[in-house]
């Protein structure tokens, strides 16, 4: 496929853009990444996603597809020459979608709360507890669903791996900012092994953003949030 037939409108620091890139790399397709400018938002973004005006947007033969989880499913359905991302069994598909939706709801909410909270904010601890509950759940899912294999999807990266793994670099950022482990070797041995396998996979290795660079992005988010509140 020619590069100009497939474009990803995203951002290097976006976990949701990373989802799409991992899926495309798993399928081995050729694509072009277009970095969104945000301030102001580009005409291409406003045209491609007029409803939410957010990244990522996959543009396939001039047709836009929005929302990261939906894009990953689209990629899986269109490029069938490579191993599937979603399970083949209908029940397992539903289960995978459930856990990705759970991650986007519970973890992303806790992540934003921790990131934006001030140092002595009482709500911050509540957000940490919410995050810890998520990781406990995902440890259970990993131990039960993987059947001792490397990934949530078994021997290869699947829908849950992509849905959760895209946040890996941001998890490291929160750990560094707060000097506090979220994925702990004693509490989450299954997740520790999984993070190592996930980061080393050829479709992922080299895509995960540098923690220190993301840390600067996180600081910028906080500064803008404070300025908007004043």
PDB file of C-alpha atoms in Angstrom:
ATOM      1  CA  UNK A   1       0.000   0.000   0.000  1.00  0.00           C
ATOM      2  CA  UNK A   2       1.337   3.416  -0.919  1.00  0.00           C
ATOM      3  CA  UNK A   3       2.059   5.716   1.980  1.00  0.00           C
ATOM      4  CA  UNK A   4      -0.221   8.458   0.690  1.00  0.00           C
ATOM      5  CA  UNK A   5      -3.212   6.093   0.861  1.00  0.00           C
ATOM      6  CA  UNK A   6      -2.915   5.723   4.624  1.00  0.00           C
ATOM      7  CA  UNK A   7      -2.243   8.578   7.019  1.00  0.00           C
ATOM      8  CA  UNK A   8      -2.350   8.770  10.799  1.00  0.00           C
ATOM      9  CA  UNK A   9      -3.100  12.175  12.241  1.00  0.00           C
ATOM     10  CA  UNK A  10      -1.729  12.019  15.749  1.00  0.00           C
ATOM     11  CA  UNK A  11       0.917  13.135  18.224  1.00  0.00           C
ATOM     12  CA  UNK A  12       4.087  11.425  19.467  1.00  0.00           C
ATOM     13  CA  UNK A  13       3.068  11.871  23.114  1.00  0.00           C
ATOM     14  CA  UNK A  14      -0.483  10.564  22.720  1.00  0.00           C
ATOM     15  CA  UNK A  15      -1.221   7.118  24.132  1.00  0.00           C
ATOM     16  CA  UNK A  16      -4.209   6.884  21.813  1.00  0.00           C
ATOM     17  CA  UNK A  17      -2.094   7.615  18.736  1.00  0.00           C
ATOM     18  CA  UNK A  18       0.350   4.964  19.929  1.00  0.00           C
ATOM     19  CA  UNK A  19      -2.480   2.429  19.941  1.00  0.00           C
ATOM     20  CA  UNK A  20      -3.046   2.939  16.258  1.00  0.00           C
ATOM     21  CA  UNK A  21       0.646   2.850  15.385  1.00  0.00           C
ATOM     22  CA  UNK A  22       1.118  -0.460  17.189  1.00  0.00           C
ATOM     23  CA  UNK A  23      -1.858  -1.965  15.351  1.00  0.00           C
ATOM     24  CA  UNK A  24      -0.551  -0.751  11.978  1.00  0.00           C
ATOM     25  CA  UNK A  25       2.927  -2.076  12.710  1.00  0.00           C
ATOM     26  CA  UNK A  26       1.501  -5.433  13.766  1.00  0.00           C
ATOM     27  CA  UNK A  27      -0.211  -5.646  10.394  1.00  0.00           C
ATOM     28  CA  UNK A  28       2.948  -4.567   8.595  1.00  0.00           C
ATOM     29  CA  UNK A  29       1.271  -1.857   6.512  1.00  0.00           C
ATOM     30  CA  UNK A  30       2.896   1.296   5.190  1.00  0.00           C
ATOM     31  CA  UNK A  31       1.544   4.569   6.563  1.00  0.00           C
ATOM     32  CA  UNK A  32       2.432   8.192   7.092  1.00  0.00           C
ATOM     33  CA  UNK A  33       2.296   9.897  10.501  1.00  0.00           C
ATOM     34  CA  UNK A  34       1.180  13.525  10.454  1.00  0.00           C
ATOM     35  CA  UNK A  35       1.919  15.332  13.728  1.00  0.00           C
ATOM     36  CA  UNK A  36      -1.023  17.462  14.860  1.00  0.00           C
ATOM     37  CA  UNK A  37      -0.208  21.080  15.755  1.00  0.00           C
ATOM     38  CA  UNK A  38      -3.044  21.633  18.324  1.00  0.00           C
ATOM     39  CA  UNK A  39      -2.466  25.308  18.941  1.00  0.00           C
ATOM     40  CA  UNK A  40      -4.237  26.063  16.755  1.00  0.00           C
ATOM     41  CA  UNK A  41      -5.742  22.756  15.672  1.00  0.00           C
ATOM     42  CA  UNK A  42      -5.011  22.006  12.059  1.00  0.00           C
ATOM     43  CA  UNK A  43      -7.576  22.334   9.307  1.00  0.00           C
ATOM     44  CA  UNK A  44      -7.007  18.665   8.517  1.00  0.00           C
ATOM     45  CA  UNK A  45      -8.012  17.650  12.066  1.00  0.00           C
ATOM     46  CA  UNK A  46     -11.080  19.909  12.107  1.00  0.00           C
ATOM     47  CA  UNK A  47     -12.117  18.553   8.728  1.00  0.00           C
ATOM     48  CA  UNK A  48     -11.399  14.908   9.548  1.00  0.00           C
ATOM     49  CA  UNK A  49     -12.969  14.840  13.026  1.00  0.00           C
ATOM     50  CA  UNK A  50     -15.486  17.709  13.156  1.00  0.00           C
ATOM     51  CA  UNK A  51     -17.452  16.125  16.019  1.00  0.00           C
ATOM     52  CA  UNK A  52     -14.768  15.698  18.720  1.00  0.00           C
ATOM     53  CA  UNK A  53     -11.868  17.550  17.059  1.00  0.00           C
ATOM     54  CA  UNK A  54      -9.439  15.083  18.636  1.00  0.00           C
ATOM     55  CA  UNK A  55      -6.662  12.761  17.577  1.00  0.00           C
ATOM     56  CA  UNK A  56      -6.034  10.117  16.492  1.00  0.00           C
ATOM     57  CA  UNK A  57      -7.641  10.025  13.080  1.00  0.00           C
ATOM     58  CA  UNK A  58      -6.773   7.358  10.546  1.00  0.00           C
ATOM     59  CA  UNK A  59      -7.286   8.564   6.983  1.00  0.00           C
ATOM     60  CA  UNK A  60      -7.626   5.614   4.627  1.00  0.00           C
ATOM     61  CA  UNK A  61      -8.077   6.455   0.939  1.00  0.00           C
ATOM     62  CA  UNK A  62      -9.243   9.947   1.986  1.00  0.00           C
ATOM     63  CA  UNK A  63     -11.858   8.553   4.396  1.00  0.00           C
ATOM     64  CA  UNK A  64     -11.379   9.408   8.115  1.00  0.00           C
ATOM     65  CA  UNK A  65     -11.883   6.912  10.957  1.00  0.00           C
ATOM     66  CA  UNK A  66     -11.922   8.303  14.515  1.00  0.00           C
ATOM     67  CA  UNK A  67     -11.539   7.019  18.089  1.00  0.00           C
ATOM     68  CA  UNK A  68      -8.519   4.827  18.828  1.00  0.00           C
ATOM     69  CA  UNK A  69     -10.254   1.575  19.812  1.00  0.00           C
ATOM     70  CA  UNK A  70     -12.560   1.819  16.795  1.00  0.00           C
ATOM     71  CA  UNK A  71      -9.568   2.489  14.541  1.00  0.00           C
ATOM     72  CA  UNK A  72      -7.760  -0.593  15.872  1.00  0.00           C
ATOM     73  CA  UNK A  73     -10.813  -2.728  15.115  1.00  0.00           C
ATOM     74  CA  UNK A  74     -11.022  -1.194  11.643  1.00  0.00           C
ATOM     75  CA  UNK A  75      -7.363  -2.028  10.992  1.00  0.00           C
ATOM     76  CA  UNK A  76      -7.964  -5.598  12.126  1.00  0.00           C
ATOM     77  CA  UNK A  77     -10.940  -6.008   9.798  1.00  0.00           C
ATOM     78  CA  UNK A  78      -9.332  -4.411   6.733  1.00  0.00           C
ATOM     79  CA  UNK A  79      -5.863  -5.974   6.843  1.00  0.00           C
ATOM     80  CA  UNK A  80      -6.566  -9.649   7.325  1.00  0.00           C
ATOM     81  CA  UNK A  81      -3.280 -10.906   5.853  1.00  0.00           C
ATOM     82  CA  UNK A  82      -1.541 -10.627   9.239  1.00  0.00           C
ATOM     83  CA  UNK A  83      -2.484 -12.368  12.518  1.00  0.00           C
ATOM     84  CA  UNK A  84      -5.727 -11.002  14.014  1.00  0.00           C
ATOM     85  CA  UNK A  85      -5.703  -8.438  16.811  1.00  0.00           C
ATOM     86  CA  UNK A  86      -9.147  -9.301  18.166  1.00  0.00           C
ATOM     87  CA  UNK A  87      -9.921 -12.882  19.219  1.00  0.00           C
ATOM     88  CA  UNK A  88     -11.826 -14.983  16.705  1.00  0.00           C
ATOM     89  CA  UNK A  89     -14.369 -16.245  19.232  1.00  0.00           C
ATOM     90  CA  UNK A  90     -17.372 -13.916  19.720  1.00  0.00           C
ATOM     91  CA  UNK A  91     -17.316 -14.234  23.513  1.00  0.00           C
ATOM     92  CA  UNK A  92     -13.585 -13.533  23.700  1.00  0.00           C
ATOM     93  CA  UNK A  93     -14.070 -10.516  21.427  1.00  0.00           C
ATOM     94  CA  UNK A  94     -16.705  -9.121  23.766  1.00  0.00           C
ATOM     95  CA  UNK A  95     -14.452  -9.778  26.757  1.00  0.00           C
ATOM     96  CA  UNK A  96     -11.504  -7.977  25.114  1.00  0.00           C
ATOM     97  CA  UNK A  97     -13.698  -4.975  24.286  1.00  0.00           C
ATOM     98  CA  UNK A  98     -14.959  -4.897  27.871  1.00  0.00           C
ATOM     99  CA  UNK A  99     -11.474  -4.680  29.359  1.00  0.00           C
ATOM    100  CA  UNK A 100     -10.293  -2.004  26.961  1.00  0.00           C
ATOM    101  CA  UNK A 101     -13.407   0.038  27.796  1.00  0.00           C
ATOM    102  CA  UNK A 102     -12.681  -0.546  31.497  1.00  0.00           C
ATOM    103  CA  UNK A 103      -9.099   0.684  31.064  1.00  0.00           C
ATOM    104  CA  UNK A 104     -10.211   3.804  29.207  1.00  0.00           C
ATOM    105  CA  UNK A 105     -12.825   4.565  31.839  1.00  0.00           C
ATOM    106  CA  UNK A 106     -11.190   3.698  35.162  1.00  0.00           C
ATOM    107  CA  UNK A 107      -7.480   4.040  34.451  1.00  0.00           C
ATOM    108  CA  UNK A 108      -7.630   7.131  32.244  1.00  0.00           C
ATOM    109  CA  UNK A 109      -9.793   8.924  34.800  1.00  0.00           C
ATOM    110  CA  UNK A 110      -7.386   8.055  37.628  1.00  0.00           C
ATOM    111  CA  UNK A 111      -4.415   8.981  35.450  1.00  0.00           C
ATOM    112  CA  UNK A 112      -5.769  12.476  34.780  1.00  0.00           C
ATOM    113  CA  UNK A 113      -6.630  12.936  38.454  1.00  0.00           C
ATOM    114  CA  UNK A 114      -3.131  11.986  39.606  1.00  0.00           C
ATOM    115  CA  UNK A 115      -1.440  14.036  36.907  1.00  0.00           C
ATOM    116  CA  UNK A 116      -3.337  17.236  37.615  1.00  0.00           C
ATOM    117  CA  UNK A 117      -3.583  17.005  41.419  1.00  0.00           C
ATOM    118  CA  UNK A 118      -1.483  19.283  43.577  1.00  0.00           C
ATOM    119  CA  UNK A 119       1.068  17.729  45.909  1.00  0.00           C
ATOM    120  CA  UNK A 120      -1.042  17.882  49.083  1.00  0.00           C
ATOM    121  CA  UNK A 121      -4.419  17.370  47.424  1.00  0.00           C
ATOM    122  CA  UNK A 122      -6.473  14.828  49.401  1.00  0.00           C
ATOM    123  CA  UNK A 123      -8.146  13.704  46.195  1.00  0.00           C
ATOM    124  CA  UNK A 124      -4.792  12.551  44.851  1.00  0.00           C
ATOM    125  CA  UNK A 125      -4.651   9.580  47.202  1.00  0.00           C
ATOM    126  CA  UNK A 126      -8.139   8.557  46.151  1.00  0.00           C
ATOM    127  CA  UNK A 127      -7.018   8.621  42.522  1.00  0.00           C
ATOM    128  CA  UNK A 128      -3.994   6.487  43.402  1.00  0.00           C
ATOM    129  CA  UNK A 129      -6.286   3.932  45.039  1.00  0.00           C
ATOM    130  CA  UNK A 130      -8.442   3.899  41.910  1.00  0.00           C
ATOM    131  CA  UNK A 131      -5.348   3.288  39.784  1.00  0.00           C
ATOM    132  CA  UNK A 132      -4.159   0.530  42.113  1.00  0.00           C
ATOM    133  CA  UNK A 133      -7.534  -1.185  41.784  1.00  0.00           C
ATOM    134  CA  UNK A 134      -7.179  -1.096  38.001  1.00  0.00           C
ATOM    135  CA  UNK A 135      -3.755  -2.733  38.137  1.00  0.00           C
ATOM    136  CA  UNK A 136      -5.017  -5.385  40.532  1.00  0.00           C
ATOM    137  CA  UNK A 137      -7.821  -6.164  38.089  1.00  0.00           C
ATOM    138  CA  UNK A 138      -5.452  -6.303  35.132  1.00  0.00           C
ATOM    139  CA  UNK A 139      -3.098  -8.592  37.051  1.00  0.00           C
ATOM    140  CA  UNK A 140      -6.048 -10.960  37.499  1.00  0.00           C
ATOM    141  CA  UNK A 141      -6.978 -10.692  33.831  1.00  0.00           C
ATOM    142  CA  UNK A 142      -3.393 -11.391  32.801  1.00  0.00           C
ATOM    143  CA  UNK A 143      -3.049 -14.419  35.046  1.00  0.00           C
ATOM    144  CA  UNK A 144      -6.402 -15.870  34.063  1.00  0.00           C
ATOM    145  CA  UNK A 145      -6.617 -15.009  30.379  1.00  0.00           C
ATOM    146  CA  UNK A 146      -3.058 -15.438  29.149  1.00  0.00           C
ATOM    147  CA  UNK A 147      -2.769 -19.023  30.416  1.00  0.00           C
ATOM    148  CA  UNK A 148       0.881 -18.452  31.218  1.00  0.00           C
ATOM    149  CA  UNK A 149       1.724 -16.958  27.833  1.00  0.00           C
ATOM    150  CA  UNK A 150       3.482 -13.662  27.150  1.00  0.00           C
ATOM    151  CA  UNK A 151       0.485 -11.448  26.385  1.00  0.00           C
ATOM    152  CA  UNK A 152      -3.152 -10.878  27.301  1.00  0.00           C
ATOM    153  CA  UNK A 153      -3.860 -12.151  23.792  1.00  0.00           C
ATOM    154  CA  UNK A 154      -1.782 -15.294  24.273  1.00  0.00           C
ATOM    155  CA  UNK A 155       1.378 -15.779  22.225  1.00  0.00           C
ATOM    156  CA  UNK A 156       0.912 -12.564  20.270  1.00  0.00           C
ATOM    157  CA  UNK A 157      -0.144  -9.011  21.048  1.00  0.00           C
ATOM    158  CA  UNK A 158      -3.917  -8.593  20.984  1.00  0.00           C
ATOM    159  CA  UNK A 159      -6.614  -6.004  21.607  1.00  0.00           C
ATOM    160  CA  UNK A 160      -6.168  -5.811  25.397  1.00  0.00           C
ATOM    161  CA  UNK A 161      -2.389  -5.589  25.070  1.00  0.00           C
ATOM    162  CA  UNK A 162      -2.689  -2.615  22.732  1.00  0.00           C
ATOM    163  CA  UNK A 163      -5.453  -0.992  24.787  1.00  0.00           C
ATOM    164  CA  UNK A 164      -3.456  -1.179  28.020  1.00  0.00           C
ATOM    165  CA  UNK A 165       0.090  -1.088  26.701  1.00  0.00           C
ATOM    166  CA  UNK A 166      -0.322   2.272  25.002  1.00  0.00           C
ATOM    167  CA  UNK A 167      -0.344   3.807  28.503  1.00  0.00           C
ATOM    168  CA  UNK A 168       2.918   2.176  29.594  1.00  0.00           C
ATOM    169  CA  UNK A 169       5.101   5.247  29.111  1.00  0.00           C
ATOM    170  CA  UNK A 170       2.593   7.469  30.928  1.00  0.00           C
ATOM    171  CA  UNK A 171       2.502   5.012  33.830  1.00  0.00           C
ATOM    172  CA  UNK A 172       6.266   5.446  34.089  1.00  0.00           C
ATOM    173  CA  UNK A 173       5.837   9.229  34.048  1.00  0.00           C
ATOM    174  CA  UNK A 174       3.407   9.142  36.982  1.00  0.00           C
ATOM    175  CA  UNK A 175       5.723   6.817  38.892  1.00  0.00           C
ATOM    176  CA  UNK A 176       8.646   9.205  38.355  1.00  0.00           C
ATOM    177  CA  UNK A 177       6.649  12.335  39.186  1.00  0.00           C
ATOM    178  CA  UNK A 178       5.354  10.878  42.430  1.00  0.00           C
ATOM    179  CA  UNK A 179       8.256   8.583  43.429  1.00  0.00           C
ATOM    180  CA  UNK A 180       5.695   5.819  43.783  1.00  0.00           C
ATOM    181  CA  UNK A 181       5.333   2.500  42.009  1.00  0.00           C
ATOM    182  CA  UNK A 182       2.054   1.773  40.267  1.00  0.00           C
ATOM    183  CA  UNK A 183       3.068  -1.575  38.796  1.00  0.00           C
ATOM    184  CA  UNK A 184       4.864  -3.320  41.638  1.00  0.00           C
ATOM    185  CA  UNK A 185       7.048  -6.432  41.351  1.00  0.00           C
ATOM    186  CA  UNK A 186       5.525  -7.983  44.452  1.00  0.00           C
ATOM    187  CA  UNK A 187       1.894  -7.091  43.780  1.00  0.00           C
ATOM    188  CA  UNK A 188       1.859  -7.454  40.011  1.00  0.00           C
ATOM    189  CA  UNK A 189       4.430 -10.048  38.884  1.00  0.00           C
ATOM    190  CA  UNK A 190       2.311 -10.970  35.874  1.00  0.00           C
ATOM    191  CA  UNK A 191       2.080  -7.362  34.716  1.00  0.00           C
ATOM    192  CA  UNK A 192       5.811  -6.846  35.237  1.00  0.00           C
ATOM    193  CA  UNK A 193       6.576  -9.765  32.893  1.00  0.00           C
ATOM    194  CA  UNK A 194       3.976  -8.509  30.458  1.00  0.00           C
ATOM    195  CA  UNK A 195       5.416  -4.958  30.342  1.00  0.00           C
ATOM    196  CA  UNK A 196       8.833  -6.399  29.497  1.00  0.00           C
ATOM    197  CA  UNK A 197       7.427  -8.607  26.734  1.00  0.00           C
ATOM    198  CA  UNK A 198       5.238  -5.832  25.379  1.00  0.00           C
ATOM    199  CA  UNK A 199       7.992  -3.184  25.239  1.00  0.00           C
ATOM    200  CA  UNK A 200      10.381  -5.614  23.547  1.00  0.00           C
ATOM    201  CA  UNK A 201       7.963  -6.689  20.814  1.00  0.00           C
ATOM    202  CA  UNK A 202       9.103  -5.598  17.313  1.00  0.00           C
ATOM    203  CA  UNK A 203       5.807  -3.764  16.700  1.00  0.00           C
ATOM    204  CA  UNK A 204       6.269  -1.754  19.910  1.00  0.00           C
ATOM    205  CA  UNK A 205      10.023  -1.396  20.406  1.00  0.00           C
ATOM    206  CA  UNK A 206      11.046   2.085  19.314  1.00  0.00           C
ATOM    207  CA  UNK A 207       7.514   3.495  19.441  1.00  0.00           C
ATOM    208  CA  UNK A 208       7.147   3.997  23.195  1.00  0.00           C
ATOM    209  CA  UNK A 209       8.007   7.640  23.992  1.00  0.00           C
ATOM    210  CA  UNK A 210      10.968   8.478  26.181  1.00  0.00           C
ATOM    211  CA  UNK A 211       9.887   8.912  29.810  1.00  0.00           C
ATOM    212  CA  UNK A 212      11.880  12.098  30.397  1.00  0.00           C
ATOM    213  CA  UNK A 213      10.467  13.747  27.277  1.00  0.00           C
ATOM    214  CA  UNK A 214       6.954  12.802  28.354  1.00  0.00           C
ATOM    215  CA  UNK A 215       7.704  14.165  31.805  1.00  0.00           C
ATOM    216  CA  UNK A 216       8.252  17.592  30.257  1.00  0.00           C
ATOM    217  CA  UNK A 217       4.928  17.268  28.437  1.00  0.00           C
ATOM    218  CA  UNK A 218       3.226  16.371  31.736  1.00  0.00           C
ATOM    219  CA  UNK A 219       4.714  19.428  33.431  1.00  0.00           C
ATOM    220  CA  UNK A 220       3.392  21.571  30.599  1.00  0.00           C
ATOM    221  CA  UNK A 221      -0.106  20.125  31.038  1.00  0.00           C
ATOM    222  CA  UNK A 222      -0.019  20.980  34.740  1.00  0.00           C
ATOM    223  CA  UNK A 223       1.214  24.522  34.146  1.00  0.00           C
ATOM    224  CA  UNK A 224      -1.511  25.215  31.591  1.00  0.00           C
ATOM    225  CA  UNK A 225      -4.116  23.721  33.920  1.00  0.00           C
ATOM    226  CA  UNK A 226      -2.999  25.997  36.773  1.00  0.00           C
ATOM    227  CA  UNK A 227      -2.987  29.041  34.508  1.00  0.00           C
ATOM    228  CA  UNK A 228      -6.515  28.272  33.286  1.00  0.00           C
ATOM    229  CA  UNK A 229      -7.745  27.922  36.897  1.00  0.00           C
ATOM    230  CA  UNK A 230      -6.398  31.358  37.908  1.00  0.00           C
TER     231      UNK A 230
END
